[in-house]
């Protein structure tokens, strides 16, 4: 299992903004991976990706 982190220092004011950013990130870089877990960490996003 790989753990990937994307730096993201922006402060979001609503769940809608968080969800929109997460959708952008997922569309941009993780289209071909199997994602086990996505977490919003202090200053970024953490993804646990299943290795095949």
C-alpha positions in Angstrom: 0.0 0.0 0.0 1.3 3.4 -0.9 0.6 6.6 1.0 0.5 9.8 -1.2 0.2 13.3 0.2 -0.7 16.5 -1.7 0.2 19.8 0.0 -2.9 22.0 0.3 -2.6 25.0 2.6 -6.0 26.6 1.8 -8.5 27.0 4.6 -11.9 25.8 3.4 -15.0 27.5 4.9 -17.5 24.8 4.0 -17.9 21.1 3.3 -18.9 22.1 -0.3 -15.5 23.7 -0.9 -13.7 20.7 0.6 -15.7 18.3 -1.6 -15.1 20.4 -4.7 -11.3 20.5 -4.1 -11.2 16.8 -3.4 -13.1 16.1 -6.7 -10.5 18.2 -8.6 -7.6 16.3 -7.0 -9.1 12.9 -7.7 -9.9 13.8 -11.3 -6.4 15.1 -11.9 -4.1 12.4 -10.5 -5.8 9.3 -9.3 -7.9 8.1 -12.1 -6.1 4.7 -12.5 -5.4 3.9 -8.9 -7.5 2.0 -6.3 -8.0 4.2 -3.3 -8.5 2.6 0.1 -8.8 5.8 2.2 -8.8 9.5 1.7 -8.2 11.9 4.7 -7.9 15.6 5.0 -4.8 16.3 7.1 -3.6 19.6 8.6 -2.2 21.1 5.4 -3.0 18.6 2.7 -4.7 15.4 1.5 -3.5 11.9 2.3 -4.4 9.0 0.1 -3.9 5.3 0.9 -3.6 3.5 -2.5 -3.8 -0.3 -2.9 -0.9 -1.7 -4.9 -1.8 -4.3 -7.4 
